[in-house]
């Protein structure tokens, strides 16, 4: 008598079903994934893109966000072709071209899907960080008509476009991802969820690692430190010298320390004559009036710097609130000082 199988038909069917599920899942992942070595990613949508994509140079652009860039140059009419591939996170994807790695001042192409599932792709001039400073259908890229589009396929977005340029494109690419589910009023871009930049050598196809531009870069540190020193510490130092002289010698050391941290005006203290010196009053005139002029220039410089850097209006408003509090406190202390001097006489 032959031994009976220990596996019942129901168990066999369950194992077969599990195997089929694993196979389907593997196929689905291969269809949704894209890479520079993939034969199914771009190929699945290449028939929808109005230019050839088989000979494009490919590189992993922004690994943390799954961005892949393909590009190439045609000898005819100096036409450059680009295809940006990225996961569909429910927001827009974009790639910008910058000469210095900064987003503001660059031109970008962005694409997203509408509620109906159709793709939208437009060029933008990135003039600032607010939606109104990034108008659609503007920019320096000479886009080839009829070649800019966005295709959605298997949970990925493919943003394709062509433009003409006699010289290679700007050496920095700026990548951005929009917030999921954001409503784009009149096609104006809302502020990105995340962005990064990378340098690209178009001749070799070598790109640097995309650095998260959300990090506080050197230029922003420079601006923040200058704003803190000139726009905050110097006004505070003036207030210390003006209204806290009765706390001698605290006011002097506090004033020197704060002003020294604020700017190089501390060098004036090296030439400070003794109180009994005949030239002391001239030094006082110089220090008082030049110091106040420096504070006024510093305040103006902070606002000018914020405007040049195209920073959000909230920063200017925040600094304006600080100045309002400083002015109000100075008025109150000035009145107290005047009353004290009047009562002493």
Coordinates of C-alpha atoms in Angstrom, one line a residue:
X1 CA 0.0 0.0 0.0
X2 CA 1.3 3.4 -1.0
X3 CA 1.7 6.0 1.7
X4 CA -0.9 8.8 1.5
X5 CA 0.4 12.4 0.9
X6 CA 0.5 14.4 4.0
X7 CA -0.5 17.6 2.1
X8 CA -4.3 17.9 1.6
X9 CA -5.7 19.5 -1.6
X10 CA -6.6 22.7 0.3
X11 CA -3.1 23.2 1.5
X12 CA -1.7 22.7 -2.0
X13 CA -4.1 25.3 -3.4
X14 CA -3.1 27.8 -0.7
X15 CA 0.6 27.3 -1.5
X16 CA -0.2 27.8 -5.2
X17 CA -2.2 30.9 -4.5
X18 CA 0.6 32.3 -2.3
X19 CA 3.1 31.6 -5.1
X20 CA 0.9 33.4 -7.6
X21 CA 0.6 36.4 -5.3
X22 CA 4.3 36.7 -4.9
X23 CA 4.8 36.5 -8.6
X24 CA 2.2 39.2 -9.3
X25 CA 3.7 41.4 -6.6
X26 CA 7.1 41.0 -8.2
X27 CA 5.8 41.9 -11.6
X28 CA 4.0 44.9 -10.2
X29 CA 7.1 46.2 -8.5
X30 CA 9.1 45.8 -11.7
X31 CA 6.5 47.8 -13.6
X32 CA 6.3 50.7 -11.1
X33 CA 10.1 50.9 -10.5
X34 CA 12.4 52.8 -12.8
X35 CA 16.1 52.9 -13.0
X36 CA 18.9 53.6 -15.5
X37 CA 19.3 49.9 -16.1
X38 CA 15.5 49.2 -16.3
X39 CA 14.1 48.0 -19.6
X40 CA 10.5 48.4 -18.6
X41 CA 10.3 51.8 -16.9
X42 CA 10.7 54.4 -19.6
X43 CA 9.9 51.9 -22.3
X44 CA 6.3 51.6 -21.1
X45 CA 5.7 55.3 -21.8
X46 CA 8.2 56.0 -24.6
X47 CA 5.4 55.7 -27.3
X48 CA 3.6 58.6 -25.5
X49 CA 6.6 61.0 -25.6
X50 CA 6.9 62.9 -28.9
X51 CA 10.7 62.5 -29.2
X52 CA 13.2 59.6 -29.2
X53 CA 14.3 58.4 -25.7
X54 CA 16.3 55.3 -26.4
X55 CA 19.7 57.0 -26.6
X56 CA 19.4 59.4 -23.7
X57 CA 22.0 59.6 -21.0
X58 CA 20.7 58.5 -17.6
X59 CA 21.7 59.2 -14.0
X60 CA 20.2 58.9 -10.6
X61 CA 19.4 62.5 -9.8
X62 CA 17.9 62.5 -6.3
X63 CA 18.1 59.2 -4.6
X64 CA 16.0 60.0 -1.5
X65 CA 13.1 61.1 -3.7
X66 CA 13.6 58.5 -6.4
X67 CA 14.3 61.1 -9.1
X68 CA 15.9 59.9 -12.3
X69 CA 17.0 62.2 -15.1
X70 CA 17.5 61.3 -18.8
X71 CA 18.8 63.8 -21.3
X72 CA 20.5 64.1 -24.7
X73 CA 21.4 66.6 -27.4
X74 CA 20.4 66.3 -31.0
X75 CA 22.7 67.8 -33.7
X76 CA 19.7 69.2 -35.4
X77 CA 18.9 72.8 -34.3
X78 CA 20.8 72.2 -31.0
X79 CA 17.8 70.5 -29.4
X80 CA 18.1 69.2 -25.8
X81 CA 15.8 66.5 -24.6
X82 CA 15.0 65.8 -21.0
X83 CA 12.9 63.3 -19.2
X84 CA 12.4 63.4 -15.4
X85 CA 11.1 60.3 -13.8
X86 CA 9.8 60.3 -10.2
X87 CA 7.3 58.5 -7.9
X88 CA 3.8 59.9 -8.0
X89 CA 3.4 61.3 -4.5
X90 CA 0.2 63.3 -5.2
X91 CA 2.1 66.6 -5.8
X92 CA 4.0 68.2 -8.6
X93 CA 7.6 67.3 -9.6
X94 CA 9.9 69.8 -11.3
X95 CA 13.4 70.3 -12.6
X96 CA 15.0 73.7 -12.8
X97 CA 18.1 75.0 -14.5
X98 CA 20.4 77.4 -12.6
X99 CA 23.7 79.0 -13.2
X100 CA 24.7 79.1 -9.5
X101 CA 22.7 76.4 -7.8
X102 CA 20.1 78.8 -6.4
X103 CA 16.4 78.1 -7.0
X104 CA 15.4 81.8 -7.2
X105 CA 16.2 83.2 -10.5
X106 CA 16.2 79.9 -12.4
X107 CA 13.7 78.6 -15.0
X108 CA 12.0 75.3 -14.3
X109 CA 9.6 72.8 -15.9
X110 CA 7.0 71.3 -13.5
X111 CA 4.3 68.7 -14.0
X112 CA 1.5 67.1 -12.1
X113 CA -1.7 65.1 -12.6
X114 CA -5.2 66.6 -12.2
X115 CA -8.1 65.1 -10.3
X116 CA -9.3 63.5 -13.6
X117 CA -5.9 61.9 -14.1
X118 CA -4.7 64.0 -17.0
X119 CA -1.1 65.3 -17.0
X120 CA -0.2 69.0 -16.9
X121 CA 3.3 70.4 -17.7
X122 CA 4.4 74.0 -17.7
X123 CA 7.5 76.2 -17.6
X124 CA 8.0 78.6 -14.7
X125 CA 10.1 81.6 -13.9
X126 CA 11.2 81.2 -10.3
X127 CA 11.3 84.8 -9.2
X128 CA 10.8 84.2 -5.4
X129 CA 9.4 81.8 -2.8
X130 CA 5.7 82.8 -3.0
X131 CA 3.3 81.4 -5.6
X132 CA 2.8 84.9 -7.2
X133 CA 6.6 85.2 -7.8
X134 CA 6.5 81.9 -9.8
X135 CA 4.2 82.6 -12.8
X136 CA 3.4 79.8 -15.2
X137 CA 4.3 79.9 -18.9
X138 CA 7.3 82.1 -18.3
X139 CA 11.0 81.4 -18.2
X140 CA 14.2 81.5 -20.2
X141 CA 14.0 78.0 -21.7
X142 CA 13.2 78.0 -25.5
X143 CA 10.8 75.1 -25.3
X144 CA 10.0 73.2 -28.5
X145 CA 6.3 73.5 -29.0
X146 CA 4.3 70.3 -28.6
X147 CA 7.1 68.4 -26.7
X148 CA 6.3 69.4 -23.1
X149 CA 4.1 66.9 -21.3
X150 CA 3.6 64.7 -18.2
X151 CA 2.7 61.0 -18.4
X152 CA 1.6 59.0 -15.4
X153 CA 2.3 55.3 -15.5
X154 CA 2.3 52.6 -12.8
X155 CA 2.6 55.1 -9.8
X156 CA 5.4 57.1 -11.5
X157 CA 5.4 60.4 -13.3
X158 CA 7.4 61.1 -16.4
X159 CA 8.0 64.8 -17.2
X160 CA 9.3 65.2 -20.7
X161 CA 10.3 68.3 -22.6
X162 CA 12.7 69.7 -25.3
X163 CA 14.3 73.1 -25.7
X164 CA 16.8 74.6 -28.1
X165 CA 20.1 76.1 -26.9
X166 CA 23.4 76.7 -28.7
X167 CA 25.3 76.2 -25.5
X168 CA 25.0 73.4 -22.9
X169 CA 22.2 74.1 -20.3
X170 CA 23.2 75.8 -17.0
X171 CA 25.4 73.5 -14.9
X172 CA 23.1 73.1 -11.9
X173 CA 19.8 71.2 -11.8
X174 CA 17.2 72.1 -9.2
X175 CA 14.8 69.3 -8.2
X176 CA 11.6 69.9 -6.2
X177 CA 8.6 67.9 -5.0
X178 CA 5.3 69.6 -4.3
X179 CA 3.0 68.8 -1.3
X180 CA 0.6 66.0 -1.8
X181 CA -2.9 67.1 -2.7
X182 CA -2.1 70.8 -3.0
X183 CA -4.5 72.9 -5.1
X184 CA -2.7 74.9 -7.8
X185 CA -4.8 78.0 -8.3
X186 CA -4.5 79.2 -12.0
X187 CA -1.5 76.9 -12.3
X188 CA 0.6 78.9 -9.8
X189 CA 3.0 76.6 -7.9
X190 CA 2.6 76.3 -4.2
X191 CA 5.8 76.1 -2.0
X192 CA 7.6 72.8 -2.5
X193 CA 7.7 70.1 0.2
X194 CA 11.4 69.5 -0.5
X195 CA 14.0 70.4 -3.0
X196 CA 17.7 69.8 -3.8
X197 CA 20.3 70.9 -6.2
X198 CA 23.2 69.1 -8.0
X199 CA 25.9 70.0 -10.5
X200 CA 25.9 68.2 -13.8
X201 CA 28.6 67.7 -16.4
X202 CA 26.5 67.3 -19.6
X203 CA 29.5 66.1 -21.6
X204 CA 30.2 63.1 -19.4
X205 CA 26.8 62.5 -17.8
X206 CA 28.3 62.8 -14.3
X207 CA 26.3 64.5 -11.7
X208 CA 27.1 65.4 -8.1
X209 CA 25.0 64.0 -5.3
X210 CA 21.9 66.0 -4.8
X211 CA 22.2 68.1 -1.7
X212 CA 19.1 68.9 0.2
X213 CA 18.7 72.6 -0.3
X214 CA 16.5 72.7 2.8
X215 CA 19.7 72.7 4.8
X216 CA 21.0 76.1 5.9
X217 CA 23.6 76.8 3.3
X218 CA 26.6 79.1 3.6
X219 CA 24.9 82.2 2.0
X220 CA 22.0 81.9 4.4
X221 CA 24.3 81.6 7.4
X222 CA 26.1 84.7 6.2
X223 CA 22.8 86.6 5.9
X224 CA 21.5 85.4 9.2
X225 CA 24.7 86.4 11.1
X226 CA 24.9 89.8 9.4
X227 CA 21.2 90.4 10.2
X228 CA 21.7 89.4 13.8
X229 CA 24.8 91.5 14.2
X230 CA 23.8 94.6 12.4
X231 CA 20.0 94.5 12.8
X232 CA 19.6 93.2 16.3
X233 CA 22.7 93.5 18.4
X234 CA 23.7 97.0 17.4
X235 CA 20.2 98.5 18.3
X236 CA 20.3 96.6 21.6
X237 CA 23.9 97.9 22.2
X238 CA 22.7 101.5 21.7
X239 CA 19.9 101.0 24.1
X240 CA 22.2 99.6 26.8
X241 CA 24.5 102.7 26.5
X242 CA 21.7 105.1 26.5
X243 CA 19.4 103.9 29.2
X244 CA 21.4 101.8 31.7
X245 CA 24.3 104.1 32.6
X246 CA 23.0 104.2 36.2
X247 CA 24.1 100.6 36.4
X248 CA 27.8 101.4 36.2
X249 CA 30.0 99.6 35.2
X250 CA 27.6 97.0 34.0
X251 CA 26.3 99.2 31.1
X252 CA 29.8 99.8 29.8
X253 CA 30.9 96.2 29.6
X254 CA 27.5 95.1 28.3
X255 CA 27.6 97.8 25.6
X256 CA 31.1 96.8 24.6
X257 CA 30.3 93.1 24.4
X258 CA 27.1 93.5 22.4
X259 CA 28.5 96.1 20.0
X260 CA 31.7 94.0 19.6
X261 CA 29.6 91.0 18.7
X262 CA 27.5 93.1 16.3
X263 CA 30.3 94.8 14.2
X264 CA 33.8 96.2 14.0
X265 CA 32.6 99.5 15.5
X266 CA 34.2 98.1 18.7
X267 CA 37.5 99.5 17.3
X268 CA 36.3 103.0 18.3
X269 CA 36.8 101.9 21.9
X270 CA 40.5 101.5 21.3
X271 CA 40.8 105.2 20.7
X272 CA 38.5 106.2 23.6
X273 CA 40.2 109.0 25.6
X274 CA 39.9 109.4 29.3
X275 CA 37.0 111.3 30.8
X276 CA 39.2 114.2 31.7
X277 CA 40.7 114.6 28.3
X278 CA 39.9 117.7 26.3
X279 CA 39.1 115.7 23.2
X280 CA 36.7 113.4 25.1
X281 CA 33.6 115.4 24.0
X282 CA 34.6 115.2 20.3
X283 CA 35.0 111.5 20.7
X284 CA 31.5 111.4 22.3
X285 CA 30.0 113.3 19.4
X286 CA 31.6 111.0 16.9
X287 CA 30.7 107.8 18.7
X288 CA 27.1 108.8 19.4
X289 CA 26.2 110.2 16.0
X290 CA 28.2 107.8 13.9
X291 CA 26.9 104.9 16.0
X292 CA 23.3 105.9 15.5
X293 CA 23.9 106.4 11.7
X294 CA 25.4 102.9 11.6
X295 CA 22.3 101.5 13.3
X296 CA 20.0 103.2 10.8
X297 CA 22.1 101.9 7.9
X298 CA 22.1 98.4 9.4
X299 CA 18.3 98.4 9.7
X300 CA 17.9 99.5 6.1
X301 CA 20.5 96.9 5.0
X302 CA 18.6 94.1 6.6
X303 CA 15.4 94.9 4.7
X304 CA 17.4 95.4 1.5
X305 CA 19.1 92.1 2.0
X306 CA 15.8 90.3 2.6
X307 CA 14.4 91.8 -0.6
X308 CA 17.5 90.8 -2.7
X309 CA 17.5 87.3 -1.3
X310 CA 13.8 87.0 -2.2
X311 CA 13.0 85.7 1.3
X312 CA 9.5 85.3 2.4
X313 CA 7.6 88.4 3.5
X314 CA 7.2 86.7 6.9
X315 CA 10.9 87.4 7.7
X316 CA 10.5 91.1 7.0
X317 CA 7.4 91.2 9.1
X318 CA 9.2 89.4 12.0
X319 CA 12.0 91.9 11.9
X320 CA 9.6 94.7 11.6
X321 CA 7.9 93.5 14.8
X322 CA 11.3 93.4 16.6
X323 CA 12.0 97.0 15.5
X324 CA 8.5 98.1 16.7
X325 CA 9.2 96.6 20.1
X326 CA 12.6 98.2 20.2
X327 CA 11.3 101.6 19.3
X328 CA 8.5 101.4 21.8
X329 CA 10.9 100.3 24.6
X330 CA 13.3 103.1 23.6
X331 CA 10.4 105.7 23.9
X332 CA 9.4 104.4 27.3
X333 CA 13.0 104.4 28.6
X334 CA 13.6 107.8 27.0
X335 CA 10.7 109.3 28.9
X336 CA 11.9 107.7 32.1
X337 CA 15.4 109.1 31.5
X338 CA 14.0 112.6 30.8
X339 CA 11.9 112.5 34.0
X340 CA 14.8 111.3 36.1
X341 CA 17.0 114.1 34.8
X342 CA 14.3 116.7 35.3
X343 CA 13.6 115.6 38.9
X344 CA 17.4 115.7 39.7
X345 CA 17.4 119.4 38.9

